[in-house]
Amino acid sequence: MIPVSFEFYPPKNDDQRAQLDRTAKRLKAHDPEYVSCTFGAGGSTLRYTPETVRQLHQEHGFHAAPHLSCVGGTREEIRDLLRLYRAIGCRRIVALRGDMPSGMGQAGELRYAAELVSFIRDVAGDHFRIEVGCYPETHPEAEDALADVAYFKAKVDAGADAAITQYFYNADAYFHFVDAARAAGIEVPIIPGIMPISNFSQLRRFSQACGAEIPRWITRRMLAYGDDTASIRDFGADVVAGLCQRLIDGGAPALHFYTLNMAKPTQTVLQRLAIA
Ligand code: FAD
């Protein structure tokens, strides 16, 4: 079976903590290479990611990789977090620029993810394996698709070891993107980010914000199901398992699942893949 990793977000209350605990226990059965935990810029959210990473690493026994974003943060804050993650035992970081939450205006000291990658290398040398984000359908703020690939290369040149893509539902977007990256001299593994489908209206909102396209044939079918969540999940699992199979057949090195802290949608996809 292809290597997998699972992404979680940090819970902020007891109910969410209990949910992540259940999800982590269930997904452990799939033996992920590592799990990662997202990071929100600023304020109290600063402490949720380290708490969750500690728990995933020390209590659940995963290799846990914190996401670390530079938007809104200072070099000193980032240095402190790196120290903390090192003390927890982490060997992997997902390094991102991040997005400023609306209403928070203050920019960070580092502007782009490439600067963050070089800062991590300066501070921590080769201690951490560094993953960065990349965008088969082009980052929404990019000047154009080629500029986006050039900025991706800057992150690799700064010291990134691998990249995880934004999610997508069109396998050709991934294959063309990998070709463009290779042509630009990017040699690191490019791991598809996979978003299982469980709540279609939520997925549409996310996708509009992050520039991921949901093909019309999927949207039309999902809309036809209306409130029939069982059919939405069943069709969604078929679509995503089919996508994963095409990616595996086309040479994807691993799969990174955006779990949204739910076990079932990811498990269903993995079970269908195993049967296929
Ligand atoms: P960058 O690589 O810095 O690129 C950002 C934009 O700037 C792109 O449009 C790029 O083309 C452009 N750019 C880059 N360098 C330059 C330059 N020198 N001059 C001009 N333009 C430039 N967000 C969070 O807040 N927390 C998370 O935990 C999180 N996890 C994520 C995990 C993955 C796998 C992915 C793919 C995304 C994640 N995000 C997360 C979202 C991410 O932070 C946003 O997509 C953000 O807008 C861009 O981050 P980046 O690291 O790709 O930025």
CSV table of C-alpha atoms and ligand atoms in Angstrom, one decimal:
chain,number,residue,atom,x,y,z
A,1,MET,CA,0.0,0.0,0.0
A,2,ILE,CA,1.2,3.5,-0.8
A,3,PRO,CA,2.5,5.6,2.3
A,4,VAL,CA,-0.2,7.8,3.8
A,5,SER,CA,-0.2,10.7,6.2
A,6,PHE,CA,-3.1,12.4,7.9
A,7,GLU,CA,-3.7,16.0,8.7
A,8,PHE,CA,-5.7,17.2,11.7
A,9,TYR,CA,-6.6,20.6,13.1
A,10,PRO,CA,-6.0,21.5,16.7
A,11,PRO,CA,-9.1,21.0,18.9
A,12,LYS,CA,-10.2,24.0,21.0
A,13,ASN,CA,-12.6,22.5,23.4
A,14,ASP,CA,-13.3,19.2,25.2
A,15,ASP,CA,-15.7,17.8,22.7
A,16,GLN,CA,-13.3,18.5,19.9
A,17,ARG,CA,-10.5,16.9,21.9
A,18,ALA,CA,-12.5,13.8,22.4
A,19,GLN,CA,-13.3,13.6,18.7
A,20,LEU,CA,-9.7,13.9,17.7
A,21,ASP,CA,-8.8,11.3,20.3
A,22,ARG,CA,-11.3,8.8,18.7
A,23,THR,CA,-10.2,9.7,15.2
A,24,ALA,CA,-6.5,9.3,15.9
A,25,LYS,CA,-7.1,5.9,17.5
A,26,ARG,CA,-9.1,4.7,14.4
A,27,LEU,CA,-6.7,6.1,11.9
A,28,LYS,CA,-3.7,4.6,13.6
A,29,ALA,CA,-4.8,1.2,12.1
A,30,HIS,CA,-3.7,2.6,8.7
A,31,ASP,CA,-0.2,3.0,9.9
A,32,PRO,CA,0.5,6.5,8.6
A,33,GLU,CA,4.1,7.6,8.0
A,34,TYR,CA,3.3,10.7,10.0
A,35,VAL,CA,0.4,12.9,11.1
A,36,SER,CA,0.4,16.7,10.8
A,37,CYS,CA,-1.5,19.4,12.7
A,38,THR,CA,-2.5,22.8,11.2
A,39,PHE,CA,-1.6,26.1,12.7
A,40,GLY,CA,-3.6,29.4,12.8
A,41,ALA,CA,-1.9,32.7,13.0
A,42,GLY,CA,-2.0,34.8,16.1
A,43,GLY,CA,-3.6,35.0,19.6
A,44,SER,CA,-4.6,32.0,21.6
A,45,THR,CA,-4.4,29.7,18.6
A,46,LEU,CA,-0.6,29.8,19.0
A,47,ARG,CA,-0.8,27.3,21.9
A,48,TYR,CA,-3.3,24.8,20.4
A,49,THR,CA,-1.0,23.4,17.8
A,50,PRO,CA,1.9,22.6,20.2
A,51,GLU,CA,-0.6,21.0,22.7
A,52,THR,CA,-2.1,18.8,20.0
A,53,VAL,CA,1.3,17.9,18.5
A,54,ARG,CA,2.6,16.9,21.9
A,55,GLN,CA,-0.5,14.7,22.4
A,56,LEU,CA,-0.3,13.1,18.9
A,57,HIS,CA,3.4,12.4,19.4
A,58,GLN,CA,3.7,11.4,23.0
A,59,GLU,CA,0.3,9.8,23.8
A,60,HIS,CA,-0.8,8.4,20.4
A,61,GLY,CA,2.8,7.5,19.4
A,62,PHE,CA,2.6,9.0,15.9
A,63,HIS,CA,5.5,10.9,14.2
A,64,ALA,CA,3.8,14.3,14.5
A,65,ALA,CA,4.6,17.2,12.2
A,66,PRO,CA,3.4,20.7,13.2
A,67,HIS,CA,2.4,23.1,10.6
A,68,LEU,CA,4.2,26.4,11.1
A,69,SER,CA,3.2,29.6,9.3
A,70,CYS,CA,5.0,32.9,9.3
A,71,VAL,CA,2.2,35.3,8.6
A,72,GLY,CA,1.6,37.5,11.6
A,73,GLY,CA,4.5,36.0,13.6
A,74,THR,CA,7.9,37.3,14.7
A,75,ARG,CA,11.2,35.5,14.2
A,76,GLU,CA,11.4,35.1,18.0
A,77,GLU,CA,8.0,33.4,18.2
A,78,ILE,CA,9.0,31.1,15.4
A,79,ARG,CA,12.3,30.3,17.0
A,80,ASP,CA,10.5,29.5,20.3
A,81,LEU,CA,8.1,27.2,18.5
A,82,LEU,CA,11.0,25.4,16.8
A,83,ARG,CA,12.7,24.9,20.2
A,84,LEU,CA,9.4,23.5,21.7
A,85,TYR,CA,8.9,21.1,18.8
A,86,ARG,CA,12.4,19.9,19.0
A,87,ALA,CA,11.9,19.3,22.7
A,88,ILE,CA,8.7,17.3,22.0
A,89,GLY,CA,10.7,15.1,19.7
A,90,CYS,CA,9.4,16.3,16.3
A,91,ARG,CA,11.6,15.7,13.2
A,92,ARG,CA,9.3,17.1,10.6
A,93,ILE,CA,7.7,20.5,10.0
A,94,VAL,CA,5.1,21.7,7.4
A,95,ALA,CA,6.3,25.2,6.6
A,96,LEU,CA,3.7,27.7,5.2
A,97,ARG,CA,3.2,31.4,4.7
A,98,GLY,CA,-0.4,31.0,6.2
A,99,ASP,CA,-3.3,33.2,5.7
A,100,MET,CA,-4.2,36.2,7.9
A,101,PRO,CA,-7.5,35.7,9.6
A,102,SER,CA,-9.9,38.6,8.6
A,103,GLY,CA,-9.7,41.5,11.0
A,104,MET,CA,-6.0,40.8,11.9
A,105,GLY,CA,-4.0,43.3,10.0
A,106,GLN,CA,-0.5,42.9,11.3
A,107,ALA,CA,2.0,41.3,8.9
A,108,GLY,CA,4.7,39.0,10.1
A,109,GLU,CA,8.5,39.6,9.9
A,110,LEU,CA,8.8,36.9,7.2
A,111,ARG,CA,6.7,37.5,4.1
A,112,TYR,CA,6.7,34.3,2.1
A,113,ALA,CA,7.1,30.6,2.9
A,114,ALA,CA,10.5,30.5,1.2
A,115,GLU,CA,11.8,32.9,3.8
A,116,LEU,CA,10.4,30.7,6.6
A,117,VAL,CA,12.1,27.6,5.1
A,118,SER,CA,15.5,29.4,5.1
A,119,PHE,CA,14.9,30.7,8.6
A,120,ILE,CA,14.1,27.2,9.9
A,121,ARG,CA,17.3,25.9,8.2
A,122,ASP,CA,19.3,28.7,9.8
A,123,VAL,CA,17.9,28.1,13.2
A,124,ALA,CA,17.7,24.3,13.3
A,125,GLY,CA,20.0,23.1,10.5
A,126,ASP,CA,18.9,19.7,9.2
A,127,HIS,CA,17.0,18.6,12.3
A,128,PHE,CA,13.6,18.9,10.7
A,129,ARG,CA,12.5,17.5,7.4
A,130,ILE,CA,10.6,20.3,5.8
A,131,GLU,CA,7.4,20.0,3.7
A,132,VAL,CA,6.0,23.0,1.9
A,133,GLY,CA,2.6,23.6,0.2
A,134,CYS,CA,2.1,23.7,-3.6
A,135,TYR,CA,-0.9,24.3,-5.9
A,136,PRO,CA,-1.7,22.1,-8.9
A,137,GLU,CA,-4.5,24.5,-9.8
A,138,THR,CA,-2.3,27.6,-9.0
A,139,HIS,CA,-2.4,29.5,-5.7
A,140,PRO,CA,-5.3,32.1,-5.9
A,141,GLU,CA,-2.9,35.1,-5.3
A,142,ALA,CA,-0.3,34.0,-7.8
A,143,GLU,CA,0.5,36.3,-10.7
A,144,ASP,CA,0.2,33.3,-13.0
A,145,ALA,CA,0.8,29.6,-13.0
A,146,LEU,CA,4.4,29.8,-14.1
A,147,ALA,CA,5.3,32.4,-11.5
A,148,ASP,CA,3.7,30.1,-8.9
A,149,VAL,CA,5.9,27.3,-9.9
A,150,ALA,CA,8.9,29.6,-9.8
A,151,TYR,CA,8.0,30.6,-6.2
A,152,PHE,CA,7.6,26.9,-5.4
A,153,LYS,CA,11.1,26.3,-6.6
A,154,ALA,CA,12.3,29.1,-4.3
A,155,LYS,CA,11.0,27.1,-1.4
A,156,VAL,CA,12.8,24.0,-2.5
A,157,ASP,CA,16.0,26.0,-3.1
A,158,ALA,CA,15.7,27.4,0.4
A,159,GLY,CA,15.8,23.8,1.8
A,160,ALA,CA,12.4,22.1,1.5
A,161,ASP,CA,12.6,18.3,1.3
A,162,ALA,CA,9.1,17.6,-0.1
A,163,ALA,CA,5.8,19.3,-0.9
A,164,ILE,CA,2.2,18.6,-0.2
A,165,THR,CA,-0.4,19.9,-2.7
A,166,GLN,CA,-3.6,21.8,-2.1
A,167,TYR,CA,-6.5,19.3,-2.7
A,168,PHE,CA,-7.9,18.9,-6.2
A,169,TYR,CA,-10.3,16.5,-7.9
A,170,ASN,CA,-8.8,16.5,-11.3
A,171,ALA,CA,-5.9,14.1,-11.6
A,172,ASP,CA,-4.6,15.7,-14.8
A,173,ALA,CA,-4.1,19.0,-12.8
A,174,TYR,CA,-1.6,17.1,-10.6
A,175,PHE,CA,0.2,15.3,-13.4
A,176,HIS,CA,0.6,18.5,-15.4
A,177,PHE,CA,1.8,20.4,-12.3
A,178,VAL,CA,4.4,17.7,-11.6
A,179,ASP,CA,5.6,17.9,-15.2
A,180,ALA,CA,5.9,21.7,-14.9
A,181,ALA,CA,7.7,21.4,-11.6
A,182,ARG,CA,10.2,18.9,-13.0
A,183,ALA,CA,10.8,21.1,-16.1
A,184,ALA,CA,11.5,24.0,-13.7
A,185,GLY,CA,14.2,21.8,-11.9
A,186,ILE,CA,12.2,20.8,-8.8
A,187,GLU,CA,13.1,17.3,-7.9
A,188,VAL,CA,11.5,16.8,-4.5
A,189,PRO,CA,8.6,14.4,-4.0
A,190,ILE,CA,5.2,16.1,-4.6
A,191,ILE,CA,2.6,14.5,-2.5
A,192,PRO,CA,-1.1,14.9,-3.5
A,193,GLY,CA,-3.3,16.4,-0.7
A,194,ILE,CA,-6.5,14.5,-0.7
A,195,MET,CA,-9.8,15.9,0.6
A,196,PRO,CA,-12.4,13.2,1.2
A,197,ILE,CA,-15.9,14.4,0.7
A,198,SER,CA,-18.5,14.2,3.5
A,199,ASN,CA,-20.2,17.6,3.7
A,200,PHE,CA,-20.6,19.0,0.2
A,201,SER,CA,-21.7,22.5,1.0
A,202,GLN,CA,-18.8,23.0,3.4
A,203,LEU,CA,-16.5,21.7,0.7
A,204,ARG,CA,-17.8,24.2,-1.8
A,205,ARG,CA,-17.2,27.0,0.6
A,206,PHE,CA,-13.6,25.9,1.3
A,207,SER,CA,-12.9,25.4,-2.4
A,208,GLN,CA,-14.1,28.9,-3.4
A,209,ALA,CA,-11.7,30.3,-0.7
A,210,CYS,CA,-8.6,28.3,-1.6
A,211,GLY,CA,-9.1,28.1,-5.4
A,212,ALA,CA,-9.6,24.3,-5.7
A,213,GLU,CA,-12.0,23.4,-8.5
A,214,ILE,CA,-14.8,21.0,-8.0
A,215,PRO,CA,-15.6,19.6,-11.5
A,216,ARG,CA,-19.1,20.3,-12.7
A,217,TRP,CA,-20.0,16.6,-13.0
A,218,ILE,CA,-19.3,16.1,-9.3
A,219,THR,CA,-21.2,19.3,-8.3
A,220,ARG,CA,-24.3,18.4,-10.4
A,221,ARG,CA,-24.5,14.9,-9.0
A,222,MET,CA,-23.9,16.1,-5.4
A,223,LEU,CA,-26.6,18.8,-5.7
A,224,ALA,CA,-29.0,16.2,-7.1
A,225,TYR,CA,-28.6,14.2,-3.8
A,226,GLY,CA,-30.0,17.2,-1.8
A,227,ASP,CA,-30.1,16.2,1.9
A,228,ASP,CA,-29.4,12.5,1.2
A,229,THR,CA,-26.1,12.4,3.1
A,230,ALA,CA,-25.6,8.7,2.7
A,231,SER,CA,-25.6,9.0,-1.1
A,232,ILE,CA,-23.3,12.1,-0.9
A,233,ARG,CA,-20.8,10.2,1.2
A,234,ASP,CA,-21.0,7.0,-0.9
A,235,PHE,CA,-20.6,8.9,-4.2
A,236,GLY,CA,-17.9,11.1,-2.6
A,237,ALA,CA,-15.9,8.1,-1.5
A,238,ASP,CA,-16.1,6.6,-5.0
A,239,VAL,CA,-14.9,9.8,-6.6
A,240,VAL,CA,-12.0,10.2,-4.2
A,241,ALA,CA,-11.0,6.6,-4.2
A,242,GLY,CA,-11.0,6.7,-8.0
A,243,LEU,CA,-8.8,9.9,-7.9
A,244,CYS,CA,-6.4,8.2,-5.5
A,245,GLN,CA,-6.1,5.1,-7.7
A,246,ARG,CA,-5.3,7.3,-10.8
A,247,LEU,CA,-2.7,9.2,-8.8
A,248,ILE,CA,-1.1,5.9,-7.5
A,249,ASP,CA,-1.1,4.5,-11.1
A,250,GLY,CA,0.5,7.7,-12.3
A,251,GLY,CA,3.3,7.5,-9.8
A,252,ALA,CA,2.3,9.6,-6.8
A,253,PRO,CA,4.8,8.9,-4.1
A,254,ALA,CA,2.4,9.0,-1.1
A,255,LEU,CA,-1.1,10.4,-0.2
A,256,HIS,CA,-1.7,13.1,2.4
A,257,PHE,CA,-5.3,13.1,3.7
A,258,TYR,CA,-7.0,16.3,5.0
A,259,THR,CA,-9.1,14.4,7.6
A,260,LEU,CA,-10.9,17.4,9.2
A,261,ASN,CA,-10.6,15.3,12.4
A,262,MET,CA,-13.0,12.7,11.1
A,263,ALA,CA,-12.0,9.1,10.7
A,264,LYS,CA,-14.8,7.7,8.6
A,265,PRO,CA,-14.5,9.6,5.3
A,266,THR,CA,-10.7,8.8,5.0
A,267,GLN,CA,-11.2,5.2,6.2
A,268,THR,CA,-13.9,4.6,3.6
A,269,VAL,CA,-11.6,5.9,0.8
A,270,LEU,CA,-8.7,3.7,2.0
A,271,GLN,CA,-10.9,0.7,2.3
A,272,ARG,CA,-12.2,1.1,-1.3
A,273,LEU,CA,-8.6,1.6,-2.5
A,274,ALA,CA,-7.5,-1.6,-0.7
A,275,ILE,CA,-10.3,-3.6,-2.3
A,276,ALA,CA,-9.5,-2.1,-5.7
B,1,FAD,P1,3.9,31.0,-0.4
B,1,FAD,O1,4.7,29.9,-0.9
B,1,FAD,O2,4.7,32.0,0.4
B,1,FAD,O3,3.1,31.7,-1.6
B,1,FAD,C1,2.0,32.5,-1.3
B,1,FAD,C2,1.7,33.3,-2.5
B,1,FAD,O4,2.7,34.3,-2.8
B,1,FAD,C3,1.5,32.5,-3.8
B,1,FAD,O5,0.6,33.1,-4.6
B,1,FAD,C4,2.9,32.6,-4.5
B,1,FAD,O6,2.8,32.5,-5.9
B,1,FAD,C5,3.3,34.1,-4.1
B,1,FAD,N1,4.7,34.3,-3.8
B,1,FAD,C6,5.6,33.5,-3.2
B,1,FAD,N2,6.8,34.1,-3.1
B,1,FAD,C7,6.7,35.3,-3.7
B,1,FAD,C8,7.6,36.4,-4.0
B,1,FAD,N3,8.9,36.3,-3.6
B,1,FAD,N4,7.1,37.5,-4.6
B,1,FAD,C9,5.8,37.5,-5.0
B,1,FAD,N5,4.9,36.5,-4.8
B,1,FAD,C10,5.3,35.4,-4.2
B,1,FAD,N6,-2.7,27.8,6.2
B,1,FAD,C11,-2.6,28.0,7.5
B,1,FAD,O7,-2.9,29.2,7.9
B,1,FAD,N7,-2.3,27.0,8.4
B,1,FAD,C12,-2.0,25.8,8.1
B,1,FAD,O8,-1.8,24.9,8.9
B,1,FAD,C13,-2.0,25.5,6.7
B,1,FAD,N8,-1.7,24.2,6.2
B,1,FAD,C14,-1.6,24.0,4.9
B,1,FAD,C15,-1.2,22.8,4.4
B,1,FAD,C16,-1.0,22.5,3.0
B,1,FAD,C17,-0.5,21.2,2.6
B,1,FAD,C18,-1.3,23.5,2.1
B,1,FAD,C19,-1.2,23.3,0.6
B,1,FAD,C20,-1.8,24.8,2.5
B,1,FAD,C21,-1.9,25.0,3.9
B,1,FAD,N9,-2.4,26.3,4.4
B,1,FAD,C22,-2.4,26.5,5.7
B,1,FAD,C23,-2.8,27.3,3.5
B,1,FAD,C24,-1.6,28.2,3.1
B,1,FAD,O9,-1.1,28.9,4.2
B,1,FAD,C25,-2.2,29.2,2.1
B,1,FAD,O10,-2.5,28.6,0.9
B,1,FAD,C26,-1.3,30.5,1.9
B,1,FAD,O11,-2.1,31.4,1.2
B,1,FAD,C27,-0.1,30.3,1.1
B,1,FAD,O12,0.9,29.6,1.8
B,1,FAD,P2,2.2,29.1,1.1
B,1,FAD,O13,3.1,28.5,2.1
B,1,FAD,O14,1.9,28.2,-0.1
B,1,FAD,O15,2.8,30.5,0.6
